[in-house]
PDB file of C-alpha atoms in Angstrom:
ATOM      1  CA  MET A 820     -10.784   0.539  24.539  1.00  0.00           C
ATOM      2  CA  LYS A 821     -11.381   0.722  20.801  1.00  0.00           C
ATOM      3  CA  LYS A 822     -14.610   2.111  19.377  1.00  0.00           C
ATOM      4  CA  ALA A 823     -16.612   0.368  16.639  1.00  0.00           C
ATOM      5  CA  TYR A 824     -19.987   0.991  15.019  1.00  0.00           C
ATOM      6  CA  LEU A 825     -22.537  -1.540  13.812  1.00  0.00           C
ATOM      7  CA  ILE A 826     -24.755  -0.683  10.845  1.00  0.00           C
ATOM      8  CA  HIS A 827     -27.667  -3.110  10.604  1.00  0.00           C
ATOM      9  CA  GLY A 828     -29.671  -3.931   7.503  1.00  0.00           C
ATOM     10  CA  THR A 829     -33.432  -4.346   7.160  1.00  0.00           C
ATOM     11  CA  SER A 830     -33.799  -5.461  10.749  1.00  0.00           C
ATOM     12  CA  THR A 831     -33.166  -3.425  13.889  1.00  0.00           C
ATOM     13  CA  ARG A 832     -30.182  -2.756  16.098  1.00  0.00           C
ATOM     14  CA  ASP A 833     -31.696  -5.150  18.650  1.00  0.00           C
ATOM     15  CA  ASP A 834     -32.149  -8.128  16.297  1.00  0.00           C
ATOM     16  CA  ASP A 835     -30.082 -11.108  15.278  1.00  0.00           C
ATOM     17  CA  TRP A 836     -26.508 -11.315  16.659  1.00  0.00           C
ATOM     18  CA  PHE A 837     -26.019  -7.577  17.129  1.00  0.00           C
ATOM     19  CA  PRO A 838     -26.707  -7.276  20.905  1.00  0.00           C
ATOM     20  CA  TRP A 839     -24.633 -10.403  21.531  1.00  0.00           C
ATOM     21  CA  LEU A 840     -21.668  -8.986  19.594  1.00  0.00           C
ATOM     22  CA  GLU A 841     -21.839  -5.719  21.536  1.00  0.00           C
ATOM     23  CA  GLN A 842     -21.534  -7.619  24.833  1.00  0.00           C
ATOM     24  CA  ALA A 843     -19.034 -10.222  23.581  1.00  0.00           C
ATOM     25  CA  ALA A 844     -16.643  -7.568  22.214  1.00  0.00           C
ATOM     26  CA  LYS A 845     -16.205  -5.954  25.654  1.00  0.00           C
ATOM     27  CA  PRO A 846     -13.973  -4.875  27.279  1.00  0.00           C
ATOM     28  CA  GLY A 847     -11.581  -4.508  24.328  1.00  0.00           C
ATOM     29  CA  ILE A 848     -14.064  -2.996  21.883  1.00  0.00           C
ATOM     30  CA  ASP A 849     -16.946  -0.649  22.589  1.00  0.00           C
ATOM     31  CA  LEU A 850     -19.473  -1.467  19.850  1.00  0.00           C
ATOM     32  CA  ASP A 851     -22.174   1.119  19.234  1.00  0.00           C
ATOM     33  CA  ARG A 852     -25.223  -0.328  17.451  1.00  0.00           C
ATOM     34  CA  LEU A 853     -26.675   2.420  15.267  1.00  0.00           C
ATOM     35  CA  TRP A 854     -30.339   3.293  15.104  1.00  0.00           C
ATOM     36  CA  LEU A 855     -31.551   3.653  11.525  1.00  0.00           C
ATOM     37  CA  PRO A 856     -34.958   5.071  10.579  1.00  0.00           C
ATOM     38  CA  ASP A 857     -37.684   2.904   9.068  1.00  0.00           C
ATOM     39  CA  PRO A 858     -35.498  -0.223   8.711  1.00  0.00           C
ATOM     40  CA  PHE A 859     -38.216  -2.321   7.097  1.00  0.00           C
ATOM     41  CA  SER A 860     -38.810   0.287   4.384  1.00  0.00           C
ATOM     42  CA  PRO A 861     -35.484   2.138   4.253  1.00  0.00           C
ATOM     43  CA  HIS A 862     -34.585   5.214   2.240  1.00  0.00           C
ATOM     44  CA  ARG A 863     -30.973   5.957   1.384  1.00  0.00           C
ATOM     45  CA  GLN A 864     -30.976   9.691   2.154  1.00  0.00           C
ATOM     46  CA  GLU A 865     -32.512   9.103   5.592  1.00  0.00           C
ATOM     47  CA  TRP A 866     -30.045   6.323   6.372  1.00  0.00           C
ATOM     48  CA  ASP A 867     -27.066   8.345   5.151  1.00  0.00           C
ATOM     49  CA  ALA A 868     -28.117  11.262   7.372  1.00  0.00           C
ATOM     50  CA  ALA A 869     -28.647   9.003  10.412  1.00  0.00           C
ATOM     51  CA  ILE A 870     -25.284   7.313   9.909  1.00  0.00           C
ATOM     52  CA  ASP A 871     -23.510  10.656   9.488  1.00  0.00           C
ATOM     53  CA  GLN A 872     -25.095  11.873  12.755  1.00  0.00           C
ATOM     54  CA  GLN A 873     -24.040   8.801  14.738  1.00  0.00           C
ATOM     55  CA  ILE A 874     -20.542   8.067  13.411  1.00  0.00           C
ATOM     56  CA  PRO A 875     -17.854  10.730  13.701  1.00  0.00           C
ATOM     57  CA  ALA A 876     -15.831  10.998  10.495  1.00  0.00           C
ATOM     58  CA  SER A 877     -12.491  10.137  12.062  1.00  0.00           C
ATOM     59  CA  ASP A 878      -9.472   8.083  11.166  1.00  0.00           C
ATOM     60  CA  GLN A 879      -8.998   4.552  12.501  1.00  0.00           C
ATOM     61  CA  LEU A 880     -12.703   3.872  12.171  1.00  0.00           C
ATOM     62  CA  ILE A 881     -14.065   0.349  12.720  1.00  0.00           C
ATOM     63  CA  LEU A 882     -17.345  -0.472  10.991  1.00  0.00           C
ATOM     64  CA  VAL A 883     -19.307  -3.708  11.344  1.00  0.00           C
ATOM     65  CA  ALA A 884     -22.184  -4.053   8.917  1.00  0.00           C
ATOM     66  CA  HIS A 885     -24.819  -6.575   7.892  1.00  0.00           C
ATOM     67  CA  SER A 886     -26.716  -6.857   4.608  1.00  0.00           C
ATOM     68  CA  LEU A 887     -27.992  -3.440   3.491  1.00  0.00           C
ATOM     69  CA  GLY A 888     -25.791  -1.970   6.206  1.00  0.00           C
ATOM     70  CA  CYS A 889     -22.752  -3.081   4.176  1.00  0.00           C
ATOM     71  CA  ILE A 890     -23.518  -0.875   1.192  1.00  0.00           C
ATOM     72  CA  SER A 891     -24.395   1.892   3.664  1.00  0.00           C
ATOM     73  CA  ALA A 892     -20.979   1.465   5.314  1.00  0.00           C
ATOM     74  CA  LEU A 893     -19.248   1.609   1.927  1.00  0.00           C
ATOM     75  CA  ARG A 894     -21.197   4.781   1.063  1.00  0.00           C
ATOM     76  CA  TYR A 895     -20.105   6.299   4.391  1.00  0.00           C
ATOM     77  CA  VAL A 896     -16.443   5.619   3.603  1.00  0.00           C
ATOM     78  CA  GLU A 897     -16.998   6.962   0.090  1.00  0.00           C
ATOM     79  CA  ARG A 898     -18.528  10.228   1.447  1.00  0.00           C
ATOM     80  CA  HIS A 899     -15.828  11.036   3.998  1.00  0.00           C
ATOM     81  CA  HIS A 900     -12.083  11.612   3.749  1.00  0.00           C
ATOM     82  CA  LEU A 901     -10.911   8.907   6.164  1.00  0.00           C
ATOM     83  CA  ARG A 902      -7.737   6.953   6.789  1.00  0.00           C
ATOM     84  CA  ASP A 903      -7.214   3.514   8.304  1.00  0.00           C
ATOM     85  CA  VAL A 904     -10.800   2.260   8.072  1.00  0.00           C
ATOM     86  CA  ARG A 905     -11.439  -1.308   9.162  1.00  0.00           C
ATOM     87  CA  LEU A 906     -14.492  -3.151   7.855  1.00  0.00           C
ATOM     88  CA  LEU A 907     -16.342  -6.314   8.827  1.00  0.00           C
ATOM     89  CA  LEU A 908     -19.084  -6.912   6.268  1.00  0.00           C
ATOM     90  CA  VAL A 909     -21.577  -9.777   6.629  1.00  0.00           C
ATOM     91  CA  GLY A 910     -23.912 -10.720   3.772  1.00  0.00           C
ATOM     92  CA  ALA A 911     -22.595  -7.846   1.651  1.00  0.00           C
ATOM     93  CA  PHE A 912     -23.768  -6.804  -1.786  1.00  0.00           C
ATOM     94  CA  ASP A 913     -23.272  -3.797  -4.055  1.00  0.00           C
ATOM     95  CA  GLN A 914     -25.561  -4.713  -6.949  1.00  0.00           C
ATOM     96  CA  PRO A 915     -29.362  -4.685  -7.239  1.00  0.00           C
ATOM     97  CA  LEU A 916     -31.122  -7.655  -5.650  1.00  0.00           C
ATOM     98  CA  PRO A 917     -33.838  -8.780  -8.105  1.00  0.00           C
ATOM     99  CA  ALA A 918     -36.173  -9.845  -5.282  1.00  0.00           C
ATOM    100  CA  TYR A 919     -35.811  -6.449  -3.550  1.00  0.00           C
ATOM    101  CA  PRO A 920     -36.103  -3.673  -6.185  1.00  0.00           C
ATOM    102  CA  GLN A 921     -37.100  -1.209  -3.433  1.00  0.00           C
ATOM    103  CA  LEU A 922     -33.446  -1.263  -2.310  1.00  0.00           C
ATOM    104  CA  ASN A 923     -32.029  -0.232  -5.705  1.00  0.00           C
ATOM    105  CA  GLU A 924     -31.534   3.379  -4.560  1.00  0.00           C
ATOM    106  CA  PHE A 925     -28.826   2.095  -2.191  1.00  0.00           C
ATOM    107  CA  VAL A 926     -26.750   0.484  -4.955  1.00  0.00           C
ATOM    108  CA  THR A 927     -27.200   2.981  -7.790  1.00  0.00           C
ATOM    109  CA  PRO A 928     -25.076   4.642  -8.835  1.00  0.00           C
ATOM    110  CA  ALA A 929     -22.350   2.105  -8.151  1.00  0.00           C
ATOM    111  CA  VAL A 930     -19.999   2.771  -5.246  1.00  0.00           C
ATOM    112  CA  ASP A 931     -16.600   4.162  -6.213  1.00  0.00           C
ATOM    113  CA  TYR A 932     -14.082   1.599  -5.005  1.00  0.00           C
ATOM    114  CA  HIS A 933     -11.261   3.855  -6.270  1.00  0.00           C
ATOM    115  CA  LEU A 934     -12.209   6.244  -3.441  1.00  0.00           C
ATOM    116  CA  ILE A 935     -12.972   3.566  -0.844  1.00  0.00           C
ATOM    117  CA  THR A 936     -10.135   1.060  -1.202  1.00  0.00           C
ATOM    118  CA  PRO A 937      -7.231   3.430  -0.359  1.00  0.00           C
ATOM    119  CA  ARG A 938      -9.037   4.358   2.872  1.00  0.00           C
ATOM    120  CA  VAL A 939      -9.454   0.749   4.058  1.00  0.00           C
ATOM    121  CA  THR A 940      -6.538  -0.961   5.803  1.00  0.00           C
ATOM    122  CA  LYS A 941      -8.230  -4.158   7.001  1.00  0.00           C
ATOM    123  CA  ALA A 942     -11.439  -5.797   5.895  1.00  0.00           C
ATOM    124  CA  THR A 943     -13.252  -9.105   6.185  1.00  0.00           C
ATOM    125  CA  VAL A 944     -16.315 -10.171   4.225  1.00  0.00           C
ATOM    126  CA  ILE A 945     -18.373 -13.122   5.509  1.00  0.00           C
ATOM    127  CA  THR A 946     -20.976 -14.845   3.358  1.00  0.00           C
ATOM    128  CA  ALA A 947     -22.784 -18.162   3.001  1.00  0.00           C
ATOM    129  CA  LYS A 948     -23.387 -20.131  -0.173  1.00  0.00           C
ATOM    130  CA  ASP A 949     -27.012 -20.718   0.845  1.00  0.00           C
ATOM    131  CA  ASP A 950     -27.854 -17.020   1.396  1.00  0.00           C
ATOM    132  CA  PRO A 951     -31.406 -16.626  -0.010  1.00  0.00           C
ATOM    133  CA  ILE A 952     -31.388 -12.800   0.192  1.00  0.00           C
ATOM    134  CA  ALA A 953     -27.979 -11.605  -0.997  1.00  0.00           C
ATOM    135  CA  PRO A 954     -26.375 -14.265  -3.234  1.00  0.00           C
ATOM    136  CA  TYR A 955     -22.890 -15.047  -2.005  1.00  0.00           C
ATOM    137  CA  GLN A 956     -21.310 -14.103  -5.341  1.00  0.00           C
ATOM    138  CA  GLY A 957     -22.141 -10.489  -4.471  1.00  0.00           C
ATOM    139  CA  SER A 958     -20.109 -10.735  -1.272  1.00  0.00           C
ATOM    140  CA  VAL A 959     -17.263 -12.339  -3.214  1.00  0.00           C
ATOM    141  CA  ALA A 960     -17.278  -9.367  -5.602  1.00  0.00           C
ATOM    142  CA  VAL A 961     -17.286  -6.840  -2.723  1.00  0.00           C
ATOM    143  CA  ALA A 962     -14.374  -8.650  -1.058  1.00  0.00           C
ATOM    144  CA  HIS A 963     -12.466  -8.683  -4.350  1.00  0.00           C
ATOM    145  CA  HIS A 964     -12.977  -4.925  -4.869  1.00  0.00           C
ATOM    146  CA  LEU A 965     -11.778  -4.199  -1.329  1.00  0.00           C
ATOM    147  CA  GLY A 966      -8.908  -6.694  -1.305  1.00  0.00           C
ATOM    148  CA  ALA A 967     -10.597  -8.084   1.808  1.00  0.00           C
ATOM    149  CA  LYS A 968     -10.256 -11.390   3.579  1.00  0.00           C
ATOM    150  CA  LEU A 969     -13.149 -13.499   2.309  1.00  0.00           C
ATOM    151  CA  ILE A 970     -14.872 -16.180   4.383  1.00  0.00           C
ATOM    152  CA  VAL A 971     -17.411 -18.269   2.456  1.00  0.00           C
ATOM    153  CA  GLN A 972     -19.400 -20.722   4.553  1.00  0.00           C
ATOM    154  CA  GLU A 973     -21.409 -23.558   3.057  1.00  0.00           C
ATOM    155  CA  THR A 974     -24.400 -22.727   5.260  1.00  0.00           C
ATOM    156  CA  GLY A 975     -25.583 -19.788   7.326  1.00  0.00           C
ATOM    157  CA  GLY A 976     -28.288 -18.261   5.192  1.00  0.00           C
ATOM    158  CA  HIS A 977     -28.314 -14.486   5.607  1.00  0.00           C
ATOM    159  CA  PHE A 978     -26.933 -14.697   9.158  1.00  0.00           C
ATOM    160  CA  LEU A 979     -30.231 -13.720  10.763  1.00  0.00           C
ATOM    161  CA  GLY A 980     -31.793 -14.805  14.045  1.00  0.00           C
ATOM    162  CA  PRO A 981     -34.172 -17.201  12.207  1.00  0.00           C
ATOM    163  CA  ASP A 982     -31.073 -18.723  10.554  1.00  0.00           C
ATOM    164  CA  GLY A 983     -29.772 -19.524  14.060  1.00  0.00           C
ATOM    165  CA  PHE A 984     -27.590 -16.433  14.443  1.00  0.00           C
ATOM    166  CA  THR A 985     -28.353 -14.900  17.808  1.00  0.00           C
ATOM    167  CA  GLU A 986     -24.653 -15.362  18.569  1.00  0.00           C
ATOM    168  CA  PHE A 987     -21.892 -15.163  15.974  1.00  0.00           C
ATOM    169  CA  PRO A 988     -18.434 -16.149  17.286  1.00  0.00           C
ATOM    170  CA  LEU A 989     -16.871 -15.871  13.808  1.00  0.00           C
ATOM    171  CA  ALA A 990     -17.931 -12.216  13.610  1.00  0.00           C
ATOM    172  CA  LEU A 991     -16.398 -11.582  17.030  1.00  0.00           C
ATOM    173  CA  LYS A 992     -13.136 -13.246  15.988  1.00  0.00           C
ATOM    174  CA  GLU A 993     -12.931 -11.165  12.800  1.00  0.00           C
ATOM    175  CA  LEU A 994     -13.886  -7.953  14.622  1.00  0.00           C
ATOM    176  CA  GLN A 995     -11.049  -8.542  17.067  1.00  0.00           C
ATOM    177  CA  ARG A 996      -8.665  -9.300  14.186  1.00  0.00           C
ATOM    178  CA  ILE A 997      -9.413  -6.134  12.224  1.00  0.00           C
ATOM    179  CA  ALA A 998      -9.393  -3.984  15.379  1.00  0.00           C
ATOM    180  CA  ASN A 999      -5.750  -4.881  16.114  1.00  0.00           C
TER     181      ASN A 999
END
C-alpha cells in the first residue's frame, strides 16, 4: 500500500471531499489527512511546523493539497531534500489573493521553483474557471512552473463542500495516476 498525505486549506481535515478521498483511495493508497492548527486564521510558521511533524521527509512522497494547502505543500518540498515527489494540487495559487491579504505570509517570498521542480516527478493541478477564491489563472501558472498536468474545468468553484464537492472522483483518478 502506498502512503499519501493530504494538506487542507482554510477548512479542516474533516471537511469537503477529504474524508471521502481517504476512504475511496483504499486499499491501494493510505491517505493521511493532516491536522493543521487554527485553519480559519492560519499562520505560516505554525503550519510549516505541523506539516514537518506529520510528514516524514522521505523520497517517493505523495502529497494531495487543496487551496492554501497547495502553497504549503510546495513550501514543504522546497524545505526538504526529496526525490520523486508526486503532487495533486486542487485550487492552487502562489501569488497574493487580493481578497485575502491575511494569507500573504504564505506566498511571500515567492516559492523557488528551481528547487522544487527537480524534486517532482509527477504532478496534476486541478482548477475551475469559476473559482471565486483562487482565480484559475493562478493554478495555470503553478502547473506551468511545475510542468504539471493541468485540468481546467468550466465549473467547480473552489471545490468545497458548498460547491457540491463532498466526493471528488476526478481527484481520486488523478491521485491513483500520480501514485503509479
